[in-house]
PDB file of C-alpha atoms in Angstrom:
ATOM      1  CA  UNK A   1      39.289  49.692 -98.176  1.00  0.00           C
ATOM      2  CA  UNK A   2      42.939  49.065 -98.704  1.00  0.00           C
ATOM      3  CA  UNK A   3      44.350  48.648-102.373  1.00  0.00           C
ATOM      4  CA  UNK A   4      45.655  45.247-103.211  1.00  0.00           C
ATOM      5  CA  UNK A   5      49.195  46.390-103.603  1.00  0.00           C
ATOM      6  CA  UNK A   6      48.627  47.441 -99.700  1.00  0.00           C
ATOM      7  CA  UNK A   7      47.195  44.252 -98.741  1.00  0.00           C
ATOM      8  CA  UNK A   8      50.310  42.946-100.613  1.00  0.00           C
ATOM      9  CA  UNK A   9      52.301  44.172 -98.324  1.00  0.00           C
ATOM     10  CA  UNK A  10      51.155  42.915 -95.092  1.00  0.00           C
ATOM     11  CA  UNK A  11      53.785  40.695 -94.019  1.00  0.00           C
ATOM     12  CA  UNK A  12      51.473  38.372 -91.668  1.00  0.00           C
ATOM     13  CA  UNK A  13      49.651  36.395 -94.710  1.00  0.00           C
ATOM     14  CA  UNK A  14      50.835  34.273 -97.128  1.00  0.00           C
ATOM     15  CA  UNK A  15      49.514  33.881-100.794  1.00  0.00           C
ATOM     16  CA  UNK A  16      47.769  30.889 -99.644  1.00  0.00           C
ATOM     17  CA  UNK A  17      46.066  32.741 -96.517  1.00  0.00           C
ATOM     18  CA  UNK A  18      44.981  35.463 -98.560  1.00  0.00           C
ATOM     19  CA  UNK A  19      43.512  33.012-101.078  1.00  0.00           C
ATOM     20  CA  UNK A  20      41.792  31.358 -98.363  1.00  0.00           C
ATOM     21  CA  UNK A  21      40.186  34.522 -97.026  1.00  0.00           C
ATOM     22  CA  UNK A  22      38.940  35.272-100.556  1.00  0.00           C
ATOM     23  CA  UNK A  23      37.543  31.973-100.895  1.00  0.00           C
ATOM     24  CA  UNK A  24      35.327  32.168 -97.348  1.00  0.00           C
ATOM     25  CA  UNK A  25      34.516  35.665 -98.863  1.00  0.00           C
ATOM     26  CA  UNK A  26      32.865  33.950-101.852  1.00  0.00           C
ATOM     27  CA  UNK A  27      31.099  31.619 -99.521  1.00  0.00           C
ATOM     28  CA  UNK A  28      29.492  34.741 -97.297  1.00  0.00           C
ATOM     29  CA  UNK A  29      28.356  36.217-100.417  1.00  0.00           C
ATOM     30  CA  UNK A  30      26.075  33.161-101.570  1.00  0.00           C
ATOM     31  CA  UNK A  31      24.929  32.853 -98.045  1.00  0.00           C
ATOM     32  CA  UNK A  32      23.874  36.484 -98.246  1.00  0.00           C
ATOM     33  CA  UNK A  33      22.517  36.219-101.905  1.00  0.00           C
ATOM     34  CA  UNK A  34      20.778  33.176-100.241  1.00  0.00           C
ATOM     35  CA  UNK A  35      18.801  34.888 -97.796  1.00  0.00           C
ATOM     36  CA  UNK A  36      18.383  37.696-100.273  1.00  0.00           C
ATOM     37  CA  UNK A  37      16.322  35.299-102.201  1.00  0.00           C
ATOM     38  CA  UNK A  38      13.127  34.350 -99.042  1.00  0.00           C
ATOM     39  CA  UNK A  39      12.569  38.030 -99.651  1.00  0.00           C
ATOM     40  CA  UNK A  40      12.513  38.066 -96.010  1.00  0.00           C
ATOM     41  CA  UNK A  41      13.778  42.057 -95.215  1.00  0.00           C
ATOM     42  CA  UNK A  42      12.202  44.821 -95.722  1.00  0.00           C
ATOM     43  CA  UNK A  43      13.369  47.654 -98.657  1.00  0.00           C
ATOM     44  CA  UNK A  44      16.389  49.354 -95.961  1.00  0.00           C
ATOM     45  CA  UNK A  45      17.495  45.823 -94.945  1.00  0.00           C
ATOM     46  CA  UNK A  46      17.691  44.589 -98.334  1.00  0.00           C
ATOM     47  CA  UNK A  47      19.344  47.714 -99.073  1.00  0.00           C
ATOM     48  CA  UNK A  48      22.444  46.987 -96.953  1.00  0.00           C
ATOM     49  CA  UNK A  49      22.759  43.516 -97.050  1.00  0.00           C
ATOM     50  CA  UNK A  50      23.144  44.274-101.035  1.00  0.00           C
ATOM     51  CA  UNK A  51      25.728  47.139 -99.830  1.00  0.00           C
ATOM     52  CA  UNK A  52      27.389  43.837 -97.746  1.00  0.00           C
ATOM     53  CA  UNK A  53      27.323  41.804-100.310  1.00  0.00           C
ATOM     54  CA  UNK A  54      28.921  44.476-103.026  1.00  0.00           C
ATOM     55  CA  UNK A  55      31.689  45.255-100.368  1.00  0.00           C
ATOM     56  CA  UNK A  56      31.995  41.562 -99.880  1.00  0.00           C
ATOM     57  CA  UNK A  57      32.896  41.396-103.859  1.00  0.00           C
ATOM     58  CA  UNK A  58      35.164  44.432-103.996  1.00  0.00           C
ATOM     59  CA  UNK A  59      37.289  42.671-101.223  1.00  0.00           C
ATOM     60  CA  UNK A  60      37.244  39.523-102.821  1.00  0.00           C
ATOM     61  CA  UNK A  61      38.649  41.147-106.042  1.00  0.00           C
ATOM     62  CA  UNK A  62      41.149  43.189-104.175  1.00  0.00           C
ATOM     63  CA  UNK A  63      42.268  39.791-102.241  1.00  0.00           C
ATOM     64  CA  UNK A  64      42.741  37.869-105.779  1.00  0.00           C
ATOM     65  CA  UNK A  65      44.722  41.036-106.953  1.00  0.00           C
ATOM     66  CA  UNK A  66      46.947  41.391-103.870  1.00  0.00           C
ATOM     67  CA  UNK A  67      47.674  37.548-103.814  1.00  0.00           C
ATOM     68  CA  UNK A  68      48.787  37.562-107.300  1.00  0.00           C
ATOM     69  CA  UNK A  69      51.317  40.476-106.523  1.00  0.00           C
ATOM     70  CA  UNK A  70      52.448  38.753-103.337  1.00  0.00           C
ATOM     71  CA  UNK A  71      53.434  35.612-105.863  1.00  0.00           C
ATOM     72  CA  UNK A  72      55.071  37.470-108.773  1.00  0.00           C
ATOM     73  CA  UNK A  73      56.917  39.519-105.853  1.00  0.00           C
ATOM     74  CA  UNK A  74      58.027  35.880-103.747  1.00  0.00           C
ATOM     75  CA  UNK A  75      58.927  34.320-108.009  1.00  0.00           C
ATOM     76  CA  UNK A  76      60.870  38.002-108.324  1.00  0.00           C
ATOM     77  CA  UNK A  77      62.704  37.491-104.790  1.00  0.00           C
ATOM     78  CA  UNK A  78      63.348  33.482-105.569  1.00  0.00           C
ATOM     79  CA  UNK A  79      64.906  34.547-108.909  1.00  0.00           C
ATOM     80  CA  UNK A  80      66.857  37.474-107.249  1.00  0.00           C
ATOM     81  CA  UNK A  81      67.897  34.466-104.405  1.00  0.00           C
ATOM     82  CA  UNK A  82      69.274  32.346-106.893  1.00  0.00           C
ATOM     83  CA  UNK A  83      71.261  34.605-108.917  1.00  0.00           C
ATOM     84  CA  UNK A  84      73.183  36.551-106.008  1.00  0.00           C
ATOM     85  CA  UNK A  85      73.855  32.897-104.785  1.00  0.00           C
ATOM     86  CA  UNK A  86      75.475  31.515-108.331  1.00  0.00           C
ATOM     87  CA  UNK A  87      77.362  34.861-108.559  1.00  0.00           C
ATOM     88  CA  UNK A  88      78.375  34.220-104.607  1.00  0.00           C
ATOM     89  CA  UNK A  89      79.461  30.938-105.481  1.00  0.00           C
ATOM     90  CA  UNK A  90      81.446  31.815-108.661  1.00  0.00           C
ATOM     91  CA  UNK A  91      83.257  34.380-107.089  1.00  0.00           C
ATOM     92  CA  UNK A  92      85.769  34.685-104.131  1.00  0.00           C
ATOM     93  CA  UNK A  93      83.619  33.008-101.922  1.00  0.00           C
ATOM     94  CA  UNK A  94      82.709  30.164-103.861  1.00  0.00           C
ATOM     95  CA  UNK A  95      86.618  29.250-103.545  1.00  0.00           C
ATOM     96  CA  UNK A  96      87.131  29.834-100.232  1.00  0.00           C
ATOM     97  CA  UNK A  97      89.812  27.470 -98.694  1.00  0.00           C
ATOM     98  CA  UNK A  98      88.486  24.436 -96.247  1.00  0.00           C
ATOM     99  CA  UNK A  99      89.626  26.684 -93.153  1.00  0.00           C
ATOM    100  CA  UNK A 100      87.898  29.953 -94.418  1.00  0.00           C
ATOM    101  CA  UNK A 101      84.827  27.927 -94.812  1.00  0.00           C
ATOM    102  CA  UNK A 102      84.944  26.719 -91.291  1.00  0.00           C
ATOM    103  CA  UNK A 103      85.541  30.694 -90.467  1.00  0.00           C
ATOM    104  CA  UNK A 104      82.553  31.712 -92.836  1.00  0.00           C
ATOM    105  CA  UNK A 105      80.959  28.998 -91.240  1.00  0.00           C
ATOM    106  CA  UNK A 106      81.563  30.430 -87.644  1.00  0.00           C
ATOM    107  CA  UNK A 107      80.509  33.693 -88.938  1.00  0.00           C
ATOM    108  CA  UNK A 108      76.557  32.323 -89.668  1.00  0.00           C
ATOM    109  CA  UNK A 109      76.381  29.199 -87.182  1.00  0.00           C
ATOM    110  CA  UNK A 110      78.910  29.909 -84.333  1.00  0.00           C
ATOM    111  CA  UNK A 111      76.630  27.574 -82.102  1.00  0.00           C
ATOM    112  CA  UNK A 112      76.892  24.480 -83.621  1.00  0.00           C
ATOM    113  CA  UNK A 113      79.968  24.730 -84.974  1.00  0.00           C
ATOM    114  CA  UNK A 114      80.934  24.753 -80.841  1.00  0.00           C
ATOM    115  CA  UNK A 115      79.065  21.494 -80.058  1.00  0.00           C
ATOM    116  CA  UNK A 116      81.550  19.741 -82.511  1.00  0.00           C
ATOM    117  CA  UNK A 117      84.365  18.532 -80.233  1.00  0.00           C
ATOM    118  CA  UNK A 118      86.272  15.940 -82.313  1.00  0.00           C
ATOM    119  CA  UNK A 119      84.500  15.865 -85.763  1.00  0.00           C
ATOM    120  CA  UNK A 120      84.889  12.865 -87.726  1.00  0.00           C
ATOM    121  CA  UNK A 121      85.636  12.928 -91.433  1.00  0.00           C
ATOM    122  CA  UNK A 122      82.595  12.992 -92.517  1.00  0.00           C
ATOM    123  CA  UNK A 123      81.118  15.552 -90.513  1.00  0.00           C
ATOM    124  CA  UNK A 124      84.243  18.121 -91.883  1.00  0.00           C
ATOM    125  CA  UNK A 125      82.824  16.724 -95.383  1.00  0.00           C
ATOM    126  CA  UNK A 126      79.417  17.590 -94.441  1.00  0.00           C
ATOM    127  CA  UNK A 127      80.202  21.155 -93.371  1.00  0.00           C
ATOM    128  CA  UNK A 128      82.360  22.179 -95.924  1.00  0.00           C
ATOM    129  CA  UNK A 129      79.861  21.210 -98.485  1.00  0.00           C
ATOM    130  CA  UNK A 130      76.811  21.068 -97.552  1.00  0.00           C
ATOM    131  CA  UNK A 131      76.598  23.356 -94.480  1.00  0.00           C
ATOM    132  CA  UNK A 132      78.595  25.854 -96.223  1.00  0.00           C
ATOM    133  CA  UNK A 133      76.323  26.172 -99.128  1.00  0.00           C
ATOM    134  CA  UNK A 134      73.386  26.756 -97.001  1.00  0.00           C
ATOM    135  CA  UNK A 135      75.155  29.030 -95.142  1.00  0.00           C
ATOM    136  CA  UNK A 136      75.848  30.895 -98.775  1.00  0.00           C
ATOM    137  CA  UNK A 137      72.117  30.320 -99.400  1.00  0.00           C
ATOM    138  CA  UNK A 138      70.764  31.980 -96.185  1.00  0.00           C
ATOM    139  CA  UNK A 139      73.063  34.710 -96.569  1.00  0.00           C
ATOM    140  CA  UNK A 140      72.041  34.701-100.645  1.00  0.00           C
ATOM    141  CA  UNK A 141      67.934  35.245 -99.234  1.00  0.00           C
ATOM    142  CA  UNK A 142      68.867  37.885 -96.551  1.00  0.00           C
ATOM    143  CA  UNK A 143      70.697  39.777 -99.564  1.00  0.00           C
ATOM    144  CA  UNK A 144      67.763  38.975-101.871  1.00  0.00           C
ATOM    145  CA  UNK A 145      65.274  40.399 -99.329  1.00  0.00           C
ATOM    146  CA  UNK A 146      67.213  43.539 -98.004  1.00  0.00           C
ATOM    147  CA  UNK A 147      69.385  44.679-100.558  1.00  0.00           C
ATOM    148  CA  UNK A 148      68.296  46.571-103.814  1.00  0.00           C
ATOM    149  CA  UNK A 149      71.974  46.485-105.065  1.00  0.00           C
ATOM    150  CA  UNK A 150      72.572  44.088-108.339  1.00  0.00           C
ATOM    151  CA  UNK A 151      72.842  40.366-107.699  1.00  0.00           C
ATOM    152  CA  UNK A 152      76.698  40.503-108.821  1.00  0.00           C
ATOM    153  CA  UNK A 153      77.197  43.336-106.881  1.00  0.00           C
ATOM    154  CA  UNK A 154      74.931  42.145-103.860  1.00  0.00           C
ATOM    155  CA  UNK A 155      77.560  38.818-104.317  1.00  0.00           C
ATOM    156  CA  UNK A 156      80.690  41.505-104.390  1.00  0.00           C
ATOM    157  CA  UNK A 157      79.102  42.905-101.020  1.00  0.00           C
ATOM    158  CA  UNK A 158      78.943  39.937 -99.153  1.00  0.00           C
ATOM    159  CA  UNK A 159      82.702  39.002-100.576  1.00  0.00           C
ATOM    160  CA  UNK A 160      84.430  42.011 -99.279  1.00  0.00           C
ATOM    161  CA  UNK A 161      82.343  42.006 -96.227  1.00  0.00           C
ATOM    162  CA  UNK A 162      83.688  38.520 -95.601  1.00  0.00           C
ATOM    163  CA  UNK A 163      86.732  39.692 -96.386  1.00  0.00           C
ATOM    164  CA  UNK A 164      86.925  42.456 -94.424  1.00  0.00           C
ATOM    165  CA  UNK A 165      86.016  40.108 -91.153  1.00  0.00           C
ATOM    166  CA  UNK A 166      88.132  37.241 -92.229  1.00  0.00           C
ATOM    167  CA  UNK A 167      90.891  37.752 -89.557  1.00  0.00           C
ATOM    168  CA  UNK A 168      88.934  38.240 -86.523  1.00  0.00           C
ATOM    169  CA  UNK A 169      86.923  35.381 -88.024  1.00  0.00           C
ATOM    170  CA  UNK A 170      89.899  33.188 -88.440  1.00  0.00           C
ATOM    171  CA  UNK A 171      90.919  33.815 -85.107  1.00  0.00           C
ATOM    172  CA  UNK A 172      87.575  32.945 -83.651  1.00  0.00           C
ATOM    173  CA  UNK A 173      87.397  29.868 -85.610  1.00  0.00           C
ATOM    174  CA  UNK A 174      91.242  28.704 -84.886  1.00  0.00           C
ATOM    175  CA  UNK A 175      90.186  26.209 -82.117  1.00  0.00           C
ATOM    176  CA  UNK A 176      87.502  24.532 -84.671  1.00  0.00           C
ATOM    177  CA  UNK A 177      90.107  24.730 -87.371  1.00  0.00           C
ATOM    178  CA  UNK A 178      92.718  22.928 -85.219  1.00  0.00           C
ATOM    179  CA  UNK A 179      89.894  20.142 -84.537  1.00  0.00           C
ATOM    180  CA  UNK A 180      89.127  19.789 -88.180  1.00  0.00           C
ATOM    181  CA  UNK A 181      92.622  20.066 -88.707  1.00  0.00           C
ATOM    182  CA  UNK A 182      93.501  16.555 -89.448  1.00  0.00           C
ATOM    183  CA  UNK A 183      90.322  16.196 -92.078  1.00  0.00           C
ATOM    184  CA  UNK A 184      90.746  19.677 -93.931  1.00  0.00           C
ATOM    185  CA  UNK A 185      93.358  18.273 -96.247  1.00  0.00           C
TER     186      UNK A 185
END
């Protein structure tokens, strides 16, 4: 049987599913202990449904192990999320000009930003707020996920990566600038 930090890992359950499987575990065991209890096998039979139900227990502890290392690892990468994100925010890219934020912007969410033909005010307003910080905020939970460096160094990454892309990506994003043009000031 796997270890609970290997169970852990497995990318396809949640917390929640694995806590869930444990649970119906539980509820197989007192069925089994249930039919332990008519006496109805004979010694072998007996034998291996206790074998069942002891396996049945082991996997049930292993579960409850593996989903508590699954949460302290998703608190771990929620606290690592939030403080590459305040350092990305307090540093250059937090005070990015309006038309570097629409090129930022093009880097994460080129699509949308090419259904806008004539933006109104407060669409301009939304993006360079709003849109931008969850643009910051996706890029904050790739970094958090992916990267082992330091949060103010995974936040320094992401800066001079930015920077390093900022003309092409200022180019690219001239035509949405121009649109915007008008509400950027």
């Amino acid at each position: 049987m796997k270890s609970p930090q290997e169970i852990a890992k497995r990318p396809l359950e949640s917390a929640d599913e694995q806590r869930r499987i444990a649970t119906n575990t539980k509820r197989a065991i007192t069925v089994l202990r249930g039919i332990a209890a008519y006496e109805i096998l004979d010694a072998a039979e007996s034998e291996s449904m206790y074998r069942c139900i002891g396996l049945l227990e082991e996997m049930t502890i292993r579960l409850k192990k593996s989903v508590e290392i699954k949460k302290a690892a998703e608190k771990q990468r929620a606290e690592r999320h939030t403080a590459i994100l305040a350092h990305m925010k307090a540093g250059p890219l937090g005070s990015l000009t309006p038309p570097e934020r629409i090129a930022y912007l093009a880097r994460h969410s080129a699509s949308y930003l090419s259904t806008l033909k004539q933006p109104s005010k407060e669409t301009v307003k939304r993006l360079l707020s709003q849109d931008f910080d969850e643009a910051l905020s996706d890029e904050a939970y790739q970094l958090a996920r992916t990267s082992e460096l330091a949060p103010q160094l995974a936040a320094a990454h992401a800066a001079s990566q930015f920077q390093e892309q900022q003309p092409q990506l200022m180019r690219a994003a001239q035509a949405h600038i121009e649109a915007m043009g008008p509400h950027l000031a």
